mmCIF file of C-alpha atoms in Angstrom:
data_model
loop_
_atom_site.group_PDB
_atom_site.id
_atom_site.type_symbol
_atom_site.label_atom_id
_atom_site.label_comp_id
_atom_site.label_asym_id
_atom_site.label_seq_id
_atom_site.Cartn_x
_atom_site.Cartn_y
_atom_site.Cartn_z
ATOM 1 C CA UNK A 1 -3.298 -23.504 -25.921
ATOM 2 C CA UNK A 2 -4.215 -19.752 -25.234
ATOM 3 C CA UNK A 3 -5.405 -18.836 -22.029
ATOM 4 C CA UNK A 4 -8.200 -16.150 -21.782
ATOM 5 C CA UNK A 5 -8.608 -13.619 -18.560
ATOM 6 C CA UNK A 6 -10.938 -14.535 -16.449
ATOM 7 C CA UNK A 7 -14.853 -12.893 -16.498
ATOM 8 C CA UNK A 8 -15.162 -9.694 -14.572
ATOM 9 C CA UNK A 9 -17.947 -7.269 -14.007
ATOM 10 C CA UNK A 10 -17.499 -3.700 -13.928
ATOM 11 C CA UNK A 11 -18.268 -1.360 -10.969
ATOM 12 C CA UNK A 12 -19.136 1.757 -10.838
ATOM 13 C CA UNK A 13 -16.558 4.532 -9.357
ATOM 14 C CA UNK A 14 -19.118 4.945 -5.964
ATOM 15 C CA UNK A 15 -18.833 1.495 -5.195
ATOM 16 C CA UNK A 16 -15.136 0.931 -6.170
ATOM 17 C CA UNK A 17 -14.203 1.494 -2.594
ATOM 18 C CA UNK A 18 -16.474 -0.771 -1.102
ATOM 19 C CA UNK A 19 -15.687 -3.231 -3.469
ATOM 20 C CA UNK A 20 -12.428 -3.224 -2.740
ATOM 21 C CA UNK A 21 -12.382 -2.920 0.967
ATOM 22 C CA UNK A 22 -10.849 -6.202 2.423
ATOM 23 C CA UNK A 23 -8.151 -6.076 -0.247
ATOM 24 C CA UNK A 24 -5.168 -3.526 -0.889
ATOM 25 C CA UNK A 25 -3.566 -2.141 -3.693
ATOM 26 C CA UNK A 26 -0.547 -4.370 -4.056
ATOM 27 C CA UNK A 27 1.314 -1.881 -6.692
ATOM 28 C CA UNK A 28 0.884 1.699 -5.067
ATOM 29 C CA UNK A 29 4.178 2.917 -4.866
ATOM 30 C CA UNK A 30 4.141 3.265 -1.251
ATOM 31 C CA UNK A 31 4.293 -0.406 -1.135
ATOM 32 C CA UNK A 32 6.910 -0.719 -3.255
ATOM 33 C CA UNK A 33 5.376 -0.874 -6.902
ATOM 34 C CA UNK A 34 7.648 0.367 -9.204
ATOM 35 C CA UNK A 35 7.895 0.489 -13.244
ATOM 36 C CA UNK A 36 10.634 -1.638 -14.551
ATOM 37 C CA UNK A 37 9.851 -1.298 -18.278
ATOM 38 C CA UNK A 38 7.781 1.396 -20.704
ATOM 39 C CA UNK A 39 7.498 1.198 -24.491
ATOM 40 C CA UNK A 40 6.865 5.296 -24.025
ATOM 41 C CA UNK A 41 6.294 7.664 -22.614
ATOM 42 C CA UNK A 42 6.855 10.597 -24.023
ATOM 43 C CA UNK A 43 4.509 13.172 -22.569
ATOM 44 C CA UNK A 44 4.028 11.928 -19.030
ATOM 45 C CA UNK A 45 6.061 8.763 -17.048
ATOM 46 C CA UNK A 46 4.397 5.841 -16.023
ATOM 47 C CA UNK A 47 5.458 5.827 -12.803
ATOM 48 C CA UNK A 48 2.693 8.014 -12.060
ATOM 49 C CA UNK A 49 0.095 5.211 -12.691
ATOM 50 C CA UNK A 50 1.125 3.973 -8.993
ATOM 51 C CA UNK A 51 1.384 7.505 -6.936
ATOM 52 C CA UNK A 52 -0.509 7.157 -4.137
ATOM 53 C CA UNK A 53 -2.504 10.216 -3.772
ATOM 54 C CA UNK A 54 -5.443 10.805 -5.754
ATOM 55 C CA UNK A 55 -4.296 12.662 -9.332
ATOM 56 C CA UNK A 56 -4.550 16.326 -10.025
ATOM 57 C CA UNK A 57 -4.958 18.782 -12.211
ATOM 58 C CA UNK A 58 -2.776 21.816 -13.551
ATOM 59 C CA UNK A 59 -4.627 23.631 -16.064
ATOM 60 C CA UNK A 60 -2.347 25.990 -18.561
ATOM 61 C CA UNK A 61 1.122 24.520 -17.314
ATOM 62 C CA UNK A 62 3.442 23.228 -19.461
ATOM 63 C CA UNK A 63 6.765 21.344 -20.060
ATOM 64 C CA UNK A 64 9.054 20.647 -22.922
ATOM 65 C CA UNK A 65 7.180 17.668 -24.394
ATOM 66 C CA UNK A 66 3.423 19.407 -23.757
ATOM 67 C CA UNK A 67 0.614 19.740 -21.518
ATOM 68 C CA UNK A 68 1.333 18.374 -17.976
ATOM 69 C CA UNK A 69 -0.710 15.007 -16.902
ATOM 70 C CA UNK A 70 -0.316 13.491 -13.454
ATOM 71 C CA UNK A 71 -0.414 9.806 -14.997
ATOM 72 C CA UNK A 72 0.948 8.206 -17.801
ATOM 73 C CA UNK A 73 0.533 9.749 -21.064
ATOM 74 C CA UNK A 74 2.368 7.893 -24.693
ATOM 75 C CA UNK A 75 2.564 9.317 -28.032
ATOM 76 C CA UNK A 76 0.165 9.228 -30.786
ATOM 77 C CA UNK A 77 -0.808 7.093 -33.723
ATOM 78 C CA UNK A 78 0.741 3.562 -32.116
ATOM 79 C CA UNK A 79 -0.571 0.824 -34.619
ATOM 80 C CA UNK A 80 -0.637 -1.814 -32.138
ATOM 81 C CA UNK A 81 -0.315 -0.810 -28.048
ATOM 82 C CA UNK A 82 1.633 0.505 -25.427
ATOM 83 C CA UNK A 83 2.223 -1.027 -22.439
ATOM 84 C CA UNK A 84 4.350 -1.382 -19.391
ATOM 85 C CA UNK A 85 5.815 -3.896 -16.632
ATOM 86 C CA UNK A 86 5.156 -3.243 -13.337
ATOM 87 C CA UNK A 87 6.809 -5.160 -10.591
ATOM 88 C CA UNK A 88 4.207 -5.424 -7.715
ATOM 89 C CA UNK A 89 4.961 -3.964 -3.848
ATOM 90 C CA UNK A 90 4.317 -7.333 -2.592
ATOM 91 C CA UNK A 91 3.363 -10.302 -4.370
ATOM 92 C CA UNK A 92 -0.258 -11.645 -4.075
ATOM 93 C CA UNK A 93 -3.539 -12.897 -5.725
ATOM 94 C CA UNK A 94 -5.791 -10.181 -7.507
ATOM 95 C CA UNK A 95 -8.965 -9.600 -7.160
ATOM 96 C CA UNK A 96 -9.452 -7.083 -9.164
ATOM 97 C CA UNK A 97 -8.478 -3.478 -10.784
ATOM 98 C CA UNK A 98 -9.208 0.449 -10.877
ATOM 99 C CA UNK A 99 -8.100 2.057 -13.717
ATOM 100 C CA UNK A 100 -8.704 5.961 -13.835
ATOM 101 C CA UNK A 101 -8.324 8.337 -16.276
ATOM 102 C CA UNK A 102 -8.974 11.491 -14.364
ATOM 103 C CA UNK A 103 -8.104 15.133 -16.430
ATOM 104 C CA UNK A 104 -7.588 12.997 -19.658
ATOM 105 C CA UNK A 105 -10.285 14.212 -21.840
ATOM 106 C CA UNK A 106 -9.138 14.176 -25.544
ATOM 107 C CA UNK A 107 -6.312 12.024 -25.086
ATOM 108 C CA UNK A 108 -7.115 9.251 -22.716
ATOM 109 C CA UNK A 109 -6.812 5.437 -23.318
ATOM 110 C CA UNK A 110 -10.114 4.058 -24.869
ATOM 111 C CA UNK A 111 -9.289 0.483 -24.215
ATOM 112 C CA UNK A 112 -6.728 -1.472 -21.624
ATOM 113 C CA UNK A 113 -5.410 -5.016 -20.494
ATOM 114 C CA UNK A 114 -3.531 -6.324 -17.898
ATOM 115 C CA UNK A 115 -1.761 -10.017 -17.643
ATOM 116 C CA UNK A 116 0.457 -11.113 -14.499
ATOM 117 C CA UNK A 117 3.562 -13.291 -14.251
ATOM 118 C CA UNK A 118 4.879 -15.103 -11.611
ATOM 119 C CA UNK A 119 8.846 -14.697 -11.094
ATOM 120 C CA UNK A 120 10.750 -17.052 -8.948
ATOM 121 C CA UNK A 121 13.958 -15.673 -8.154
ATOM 122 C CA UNK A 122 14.677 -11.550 -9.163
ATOM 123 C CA UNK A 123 15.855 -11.756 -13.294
ATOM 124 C CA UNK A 124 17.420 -8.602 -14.559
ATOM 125 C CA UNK A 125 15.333 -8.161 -17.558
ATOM 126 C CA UNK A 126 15.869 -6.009 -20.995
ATOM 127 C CA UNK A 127 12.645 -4.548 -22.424
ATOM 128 C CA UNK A 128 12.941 -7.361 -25.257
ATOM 129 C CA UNK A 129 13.058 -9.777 -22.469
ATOM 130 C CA UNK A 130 10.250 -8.596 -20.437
ATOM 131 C CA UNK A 131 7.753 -9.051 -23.666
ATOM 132 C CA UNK A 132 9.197 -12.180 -24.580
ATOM 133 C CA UNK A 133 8.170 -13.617 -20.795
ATOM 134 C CA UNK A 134 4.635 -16.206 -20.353
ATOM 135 C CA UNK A 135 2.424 -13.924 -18.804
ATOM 136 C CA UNK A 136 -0.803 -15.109 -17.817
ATOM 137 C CA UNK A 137 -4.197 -12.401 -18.895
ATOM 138 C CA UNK A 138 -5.759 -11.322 -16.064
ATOM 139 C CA UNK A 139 -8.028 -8.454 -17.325
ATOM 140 C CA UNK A 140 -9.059 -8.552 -21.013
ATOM 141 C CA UNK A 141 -9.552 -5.646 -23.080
ATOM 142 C CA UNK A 142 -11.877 -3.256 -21.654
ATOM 143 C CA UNK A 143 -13.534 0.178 -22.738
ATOM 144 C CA UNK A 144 -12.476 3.271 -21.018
ATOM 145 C CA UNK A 145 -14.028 6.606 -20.916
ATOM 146 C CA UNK A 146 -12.269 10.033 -20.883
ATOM 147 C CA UNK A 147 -11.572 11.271 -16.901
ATOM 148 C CA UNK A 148 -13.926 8.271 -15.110
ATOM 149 C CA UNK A 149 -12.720 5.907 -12.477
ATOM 150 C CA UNK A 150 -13.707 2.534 -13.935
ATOM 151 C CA UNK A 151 -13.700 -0.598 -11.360
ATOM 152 C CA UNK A 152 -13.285 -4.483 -12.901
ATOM 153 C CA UNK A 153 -13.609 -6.984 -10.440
ATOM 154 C CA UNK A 154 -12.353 -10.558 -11.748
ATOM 155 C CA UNK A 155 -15.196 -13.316 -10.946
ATOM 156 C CA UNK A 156 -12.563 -14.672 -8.562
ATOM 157 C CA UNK A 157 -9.711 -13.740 -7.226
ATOM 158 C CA UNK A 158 -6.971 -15.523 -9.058
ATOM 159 C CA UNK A 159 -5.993 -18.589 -8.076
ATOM 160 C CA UNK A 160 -2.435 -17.957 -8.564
ATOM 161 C CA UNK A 161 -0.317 -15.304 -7.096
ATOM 162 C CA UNK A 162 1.291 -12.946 -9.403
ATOM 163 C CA UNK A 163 4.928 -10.492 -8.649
ATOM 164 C CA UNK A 164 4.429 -8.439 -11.688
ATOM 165 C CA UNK A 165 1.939 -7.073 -14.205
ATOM 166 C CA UNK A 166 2.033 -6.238 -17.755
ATOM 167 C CA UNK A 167 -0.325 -3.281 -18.022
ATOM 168 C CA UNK A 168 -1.623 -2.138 -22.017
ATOM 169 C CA UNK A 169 -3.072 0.868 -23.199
ATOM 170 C CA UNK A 170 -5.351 0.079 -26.690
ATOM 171 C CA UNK A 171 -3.541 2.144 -28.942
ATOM 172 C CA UNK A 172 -1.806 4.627 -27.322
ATOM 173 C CA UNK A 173 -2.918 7.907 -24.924
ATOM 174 C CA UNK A 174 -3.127 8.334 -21.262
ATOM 175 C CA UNK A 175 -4.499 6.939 -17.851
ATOM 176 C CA UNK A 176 -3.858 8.690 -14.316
ATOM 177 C CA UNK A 177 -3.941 5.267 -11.726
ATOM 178 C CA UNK A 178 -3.993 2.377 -11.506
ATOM 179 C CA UNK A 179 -4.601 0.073 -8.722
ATOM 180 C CA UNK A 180 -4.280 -3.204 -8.581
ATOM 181 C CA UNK A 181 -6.709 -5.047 -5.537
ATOM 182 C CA UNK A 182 -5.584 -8.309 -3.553
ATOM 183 C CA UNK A 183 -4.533 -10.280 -1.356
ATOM 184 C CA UNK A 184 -0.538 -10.481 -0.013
ATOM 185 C CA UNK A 185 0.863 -13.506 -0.508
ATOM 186 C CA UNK A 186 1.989 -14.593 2.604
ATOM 187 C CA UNK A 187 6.104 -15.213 3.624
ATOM 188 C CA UNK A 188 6.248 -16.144 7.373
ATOM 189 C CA UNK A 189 9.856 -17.158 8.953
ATOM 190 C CA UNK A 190 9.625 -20.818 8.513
ATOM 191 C CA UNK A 191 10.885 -21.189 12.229
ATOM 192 C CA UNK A 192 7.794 -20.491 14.379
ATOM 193 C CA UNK A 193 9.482 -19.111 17.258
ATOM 194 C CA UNK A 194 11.012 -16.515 15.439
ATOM 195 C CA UNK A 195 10.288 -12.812 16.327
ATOM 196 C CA UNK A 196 9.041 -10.504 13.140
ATOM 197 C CA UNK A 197 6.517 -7.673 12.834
ATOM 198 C CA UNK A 198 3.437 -9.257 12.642
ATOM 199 C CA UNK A 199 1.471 -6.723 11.586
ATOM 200 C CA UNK A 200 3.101 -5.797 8.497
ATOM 201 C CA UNK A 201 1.784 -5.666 5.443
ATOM 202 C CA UNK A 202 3.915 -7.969 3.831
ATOM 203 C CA UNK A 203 2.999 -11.079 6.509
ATOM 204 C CA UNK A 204 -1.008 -10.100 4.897
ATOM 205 C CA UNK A 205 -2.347 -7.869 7.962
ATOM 206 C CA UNK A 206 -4.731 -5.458 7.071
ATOM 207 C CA UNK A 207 -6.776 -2.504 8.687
ATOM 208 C CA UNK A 208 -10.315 -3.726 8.722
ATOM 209 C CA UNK A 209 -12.380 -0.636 10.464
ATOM 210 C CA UNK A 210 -11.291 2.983 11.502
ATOM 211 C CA UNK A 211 -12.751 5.871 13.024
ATOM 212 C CA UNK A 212 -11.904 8.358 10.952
ATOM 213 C CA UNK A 213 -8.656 9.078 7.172
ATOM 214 C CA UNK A 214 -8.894 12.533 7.118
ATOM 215 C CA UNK A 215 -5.108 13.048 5.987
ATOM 216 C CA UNK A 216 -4.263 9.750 5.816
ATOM 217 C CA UNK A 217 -5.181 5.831 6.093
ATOM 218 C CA UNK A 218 -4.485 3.808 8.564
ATOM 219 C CA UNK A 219 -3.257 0.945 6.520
ATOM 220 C CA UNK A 220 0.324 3.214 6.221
ATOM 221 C CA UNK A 221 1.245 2.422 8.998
ATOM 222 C CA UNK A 222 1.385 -1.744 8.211
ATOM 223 C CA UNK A 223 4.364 -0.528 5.432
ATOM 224 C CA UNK A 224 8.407 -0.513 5.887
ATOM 225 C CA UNK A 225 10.480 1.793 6.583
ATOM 226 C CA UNK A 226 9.868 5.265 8.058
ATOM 227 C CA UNK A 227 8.313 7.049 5.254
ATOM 228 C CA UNK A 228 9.239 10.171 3.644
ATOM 229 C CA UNK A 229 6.742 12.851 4.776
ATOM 230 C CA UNK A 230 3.090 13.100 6.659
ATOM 231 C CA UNK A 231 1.742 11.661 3.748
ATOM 232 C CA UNK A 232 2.368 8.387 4.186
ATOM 233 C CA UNK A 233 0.797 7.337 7.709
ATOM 234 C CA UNK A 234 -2.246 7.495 9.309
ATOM 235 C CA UNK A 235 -3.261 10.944 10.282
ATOM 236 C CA UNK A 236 -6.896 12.083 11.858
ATOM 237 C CA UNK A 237 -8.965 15.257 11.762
ATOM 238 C CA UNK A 238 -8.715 17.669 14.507
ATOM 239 C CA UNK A 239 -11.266 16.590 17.389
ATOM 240 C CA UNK A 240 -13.143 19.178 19.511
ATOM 241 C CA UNK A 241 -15.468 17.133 21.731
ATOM 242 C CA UNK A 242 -14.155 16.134 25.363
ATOM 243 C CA UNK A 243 -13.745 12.533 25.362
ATOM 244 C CA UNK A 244 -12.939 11.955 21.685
ATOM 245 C CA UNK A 245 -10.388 9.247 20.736
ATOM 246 C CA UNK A 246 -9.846 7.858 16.754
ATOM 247 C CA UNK A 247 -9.155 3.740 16.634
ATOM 248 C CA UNK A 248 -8.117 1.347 13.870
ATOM 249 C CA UNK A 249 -8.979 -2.204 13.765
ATOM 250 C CA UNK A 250 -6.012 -4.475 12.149
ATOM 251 C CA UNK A 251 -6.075 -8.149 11.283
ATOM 252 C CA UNK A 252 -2.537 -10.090 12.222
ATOM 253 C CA UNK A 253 -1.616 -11.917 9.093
ATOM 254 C CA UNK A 254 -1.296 -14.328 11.162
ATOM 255 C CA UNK A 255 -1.938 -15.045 15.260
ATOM 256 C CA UNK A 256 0.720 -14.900 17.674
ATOM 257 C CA UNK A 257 2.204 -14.330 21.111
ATOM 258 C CA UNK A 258 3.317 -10.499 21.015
ATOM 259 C CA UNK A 259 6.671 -9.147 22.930
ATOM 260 C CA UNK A 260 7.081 -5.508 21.830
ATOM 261 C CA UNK A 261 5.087 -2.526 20.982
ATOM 262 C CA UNK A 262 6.424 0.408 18.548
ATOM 263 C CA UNK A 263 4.962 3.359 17.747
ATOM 264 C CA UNK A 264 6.582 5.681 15.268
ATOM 265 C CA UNK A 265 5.463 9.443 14.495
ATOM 266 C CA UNK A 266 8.138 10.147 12.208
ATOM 267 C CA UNK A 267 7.496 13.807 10.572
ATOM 268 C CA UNK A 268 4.340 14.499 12.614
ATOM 269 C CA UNK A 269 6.096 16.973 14.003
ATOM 270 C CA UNK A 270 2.802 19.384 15.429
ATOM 271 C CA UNK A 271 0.382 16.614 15.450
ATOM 272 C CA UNK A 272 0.763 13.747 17.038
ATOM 273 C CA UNK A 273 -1.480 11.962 19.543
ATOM 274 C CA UNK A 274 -1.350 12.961 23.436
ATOM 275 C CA UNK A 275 -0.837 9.143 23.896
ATOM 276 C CA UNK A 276 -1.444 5.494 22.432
ATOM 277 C CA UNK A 277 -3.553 2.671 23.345
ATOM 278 C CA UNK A 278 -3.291 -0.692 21.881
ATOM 279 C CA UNK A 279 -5.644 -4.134 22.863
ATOM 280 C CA UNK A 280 -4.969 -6.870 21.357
ATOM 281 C CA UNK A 281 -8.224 -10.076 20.724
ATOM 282 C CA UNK A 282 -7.607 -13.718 20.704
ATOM 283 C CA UNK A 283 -9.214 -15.568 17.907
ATOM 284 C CA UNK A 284 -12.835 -15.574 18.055
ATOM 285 C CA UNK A 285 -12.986 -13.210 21.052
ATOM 286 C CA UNK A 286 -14.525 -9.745 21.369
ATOM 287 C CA UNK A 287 -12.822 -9.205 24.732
ATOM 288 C CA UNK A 288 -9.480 -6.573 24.857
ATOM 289 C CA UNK A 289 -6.502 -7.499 26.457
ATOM 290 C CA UNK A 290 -4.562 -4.439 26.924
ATOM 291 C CA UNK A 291 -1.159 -4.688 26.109
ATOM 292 C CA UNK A 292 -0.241 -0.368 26.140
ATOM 293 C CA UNK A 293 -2.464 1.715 28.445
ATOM 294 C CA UNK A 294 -2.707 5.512 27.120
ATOM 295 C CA UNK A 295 1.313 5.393 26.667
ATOM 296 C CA UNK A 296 2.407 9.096 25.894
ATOM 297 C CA UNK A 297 4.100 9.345 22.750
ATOM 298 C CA UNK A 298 6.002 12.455 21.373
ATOM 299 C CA UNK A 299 6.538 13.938 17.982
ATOM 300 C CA UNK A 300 8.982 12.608 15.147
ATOM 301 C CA UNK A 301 10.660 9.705 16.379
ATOM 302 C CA UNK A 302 10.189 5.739 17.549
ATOM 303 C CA UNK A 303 8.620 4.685 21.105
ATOM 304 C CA UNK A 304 9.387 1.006 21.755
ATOM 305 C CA UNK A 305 7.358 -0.460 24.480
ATOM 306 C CA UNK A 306 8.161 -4.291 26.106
ATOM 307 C CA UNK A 307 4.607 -6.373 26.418
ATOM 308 C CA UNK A 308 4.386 -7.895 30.166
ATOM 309 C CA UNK A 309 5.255 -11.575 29.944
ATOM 310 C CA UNK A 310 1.188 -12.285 31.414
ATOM 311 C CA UNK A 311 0.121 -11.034 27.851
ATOM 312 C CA UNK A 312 2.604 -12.489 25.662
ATOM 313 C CA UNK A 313 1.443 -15.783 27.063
ATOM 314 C CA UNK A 314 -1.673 -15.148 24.787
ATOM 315 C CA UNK A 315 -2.144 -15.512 21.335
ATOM 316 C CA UNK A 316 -3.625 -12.822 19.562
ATOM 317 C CA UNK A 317 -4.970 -12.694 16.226
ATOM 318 C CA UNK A 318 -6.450 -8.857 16.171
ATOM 319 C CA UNK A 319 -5.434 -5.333 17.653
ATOM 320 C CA UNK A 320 -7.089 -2.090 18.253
ATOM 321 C CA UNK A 321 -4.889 0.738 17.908
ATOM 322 C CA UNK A 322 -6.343 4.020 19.467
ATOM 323 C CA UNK A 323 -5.295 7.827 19.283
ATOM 324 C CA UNK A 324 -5.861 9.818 22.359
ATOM 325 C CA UNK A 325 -7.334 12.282 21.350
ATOM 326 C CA UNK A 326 -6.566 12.286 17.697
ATOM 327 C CA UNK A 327 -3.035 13.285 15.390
ATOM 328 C CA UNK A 328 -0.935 11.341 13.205
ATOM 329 C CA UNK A 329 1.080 7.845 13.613
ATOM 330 C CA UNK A 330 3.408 7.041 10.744
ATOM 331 C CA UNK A 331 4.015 3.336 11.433
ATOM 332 C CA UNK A 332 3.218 0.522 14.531
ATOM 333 C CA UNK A 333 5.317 -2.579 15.115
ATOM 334 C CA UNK A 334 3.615 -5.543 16.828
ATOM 335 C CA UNK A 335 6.715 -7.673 17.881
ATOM 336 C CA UNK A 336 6.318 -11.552 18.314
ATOM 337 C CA UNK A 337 6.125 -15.127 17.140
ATOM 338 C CA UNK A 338 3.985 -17.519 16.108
ATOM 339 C CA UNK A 339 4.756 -19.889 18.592
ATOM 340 C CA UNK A 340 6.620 -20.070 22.302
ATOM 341 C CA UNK A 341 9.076 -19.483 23.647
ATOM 342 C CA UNK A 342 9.848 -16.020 21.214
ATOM 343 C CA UNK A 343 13.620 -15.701 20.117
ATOM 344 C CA UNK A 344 14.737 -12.751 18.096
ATOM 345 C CA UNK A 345 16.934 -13.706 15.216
ATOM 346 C CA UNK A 346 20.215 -12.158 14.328
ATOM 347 C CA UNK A 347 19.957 -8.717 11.924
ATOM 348 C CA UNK A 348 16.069 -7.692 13.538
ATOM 349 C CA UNK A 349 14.977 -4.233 13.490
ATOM 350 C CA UNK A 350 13.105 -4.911 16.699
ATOM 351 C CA UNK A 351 14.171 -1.983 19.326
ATOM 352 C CA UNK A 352 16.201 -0.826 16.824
ATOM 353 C CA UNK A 353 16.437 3.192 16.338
ATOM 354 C CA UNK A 354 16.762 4.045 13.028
ATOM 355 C CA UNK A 355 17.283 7.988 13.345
ATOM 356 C CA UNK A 356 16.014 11.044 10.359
ATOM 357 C CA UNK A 357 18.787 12.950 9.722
ATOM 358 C CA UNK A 358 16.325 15.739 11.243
ATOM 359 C CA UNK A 359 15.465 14.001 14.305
ATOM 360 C CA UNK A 360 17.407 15.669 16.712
ATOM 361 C CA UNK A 361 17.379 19.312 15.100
ATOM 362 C CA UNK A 362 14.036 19.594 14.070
ATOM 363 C CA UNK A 363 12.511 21.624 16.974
ATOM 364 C CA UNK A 364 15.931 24.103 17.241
ATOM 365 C CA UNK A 365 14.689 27.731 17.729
ATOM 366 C CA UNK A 366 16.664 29.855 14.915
#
């Protein structure tokens, strides 16, 4: 029997965002979406359907194969499609889609689809392979226009969760993003006692209010790893009124007892905050229980703070994260376990420095 895609209803590009807003993009390549398979790509790579930043444009340059495009551009005169296999960041139910086609205005995509699969267990797969899988439609073919943001949200999110995504382009051309909205599919250590960051991304937290994205969002700082530049954590305009803090609001995945506190401001080298405070709010409760009290941090490297056993005792299902009086965090660690008494299991990155090869030279007077 052949499955159809579910109904969706288009939004327009001002009310993408809000759309959108208690979901993330589970294939931005800051997450860890990546392109595992192209049919083409001759004038621009795929890859750049999943860049973060918002695309650009670079009137009168060139390269070998033509005009430069920040997205993914194919060749012409395809009888049938291109397409693509994206492996998502983290695996999860979608909601729905943004598909952009900024700066392509003669040569965009008029028409796209996207269907998901579900994998298992990691499969090294050839192209051949990859179209021969039983992927599941997700978004059936819709109309594009030339340089619009177009939002599709699915009548529901899907009931299954998906780890990659089989995106098409109707017959051939270009698109500059695309984002994929939903929901993580939650992996917790199946012993409850066990000690993991629970507000990473991948356990499902998410940044549900904030004061203020200038330079960057404060949902960077739920993803692994250290990052690679400024870009990729949560930075704030430059405040001038006495008294001025910025805050973040992040759900926990999931609730639980908290035991250590790190703050990283890898690369904000000029700009980070004066110092940190975090509250944290059992479920249900609008009253803070402070767990780091205007700590001072310092530029470009990890602070690890120990929570005082009094708070651990509590479970906490929310935190506040606030910047005194503004800057830049690249990534916070909430340390603990689901359940009492907290033990940290063998390999953990918790307290663990994991040193830039800059991190001790980057301030040297030459």
């Amino acid at each position: 029997m052949t499955q159809t895609a579910p109904a969706n209803t288009q939004i327009s590009a001002e009310k993408i965002n809000e759309t959108f807003k208690d979901h993330i993009d589970l294939a931005v390549a800051t997450r860890g979406g990546k392109v595992l398979t192209v049919s083409d790509e001759w004038f621009a790579e795929a890859k750049n359907l999943l860049t973060a930043a918002a695309p650009i444009s670079a009137p009168g340059r060139f390269v070998p194969t033509g005009a430069w495009y920040d997205g993914w551009e194919t060749r012409r005169h395809n009888p049938n499609y291109d397409w693509c296999v994206i492996q998502l960041g983290y695996a999860g139910t979608i909601a729905g889609f943004e598909v952009d086609t900024a700066y392509f205005t003669g040569n965009h995509s008029p028409f796209v689809s996207v269907e998901g699969f579900k994998e298992s267990a990691p499969v090294t797969r050839t192209h051949e392979e990859w179209a021969a899988v039983a992927w599941t439609p997700i978004l059936s073919k819709v109309a594009l226009e030339p340089s619009s943001r177009h939002g599709f949200k699915l009548e529901k999110p899907t009931a299954d969760f998906y780890t990659h995504i089989r995106f098409r382009m109707y017959p051939d051309g270009g698109v500059a993003r695309l984002r994929v909205f939903g929901t993580v599919h939650q992996v917790f250590p199946e012993n409850k006692h066990e000690i993991y960051d629970l507000a990473s991304a991948a356990t499902g937290s998410v940044v549900t209010g904030f004061s203020d994205a200038h330079y960057g969002h404060p949902s960077n700082m739920l993803l692994p790893g250290r990052g690679h530049d400024m870009s990729d954590g949560w930075e704030t305009k430059r405040s001038r009124a006495p008294g001025h803090v910025d805050h973040c609001d992040i759900k926990l995945g999931q609730a639980g007892h908290i035991t250590d506190i790190e703050i990283d401001t890898a690369h904000y080298m000029g700009n980070p905050p004066k110092a940190v405070t975090i509250a944290g709010f059992e479920i249900g409760s609008d009253a803070p229980i402070l767990l780091l009290d205007q700590a001072p941090v310092g530029p470009h490297r990890q602070h690890f703070f120990k929570v005082a056993n009094d708070l651990t005792e509590k479970r906490l299902a929310s935190i506040k994260v606030i910047m005194i009086p503004d800057g830049g965090i690249k990534r916070v660690r909430v340390w603990g376990a689901a359940q009492l008494p907290a033990v940290q299991p063998e390999g953990s990155l918790l307290g663990v420095r994991q040193e830039l090869p800059d991190e001790h030279t980057w301030n040297m007077k030459h």
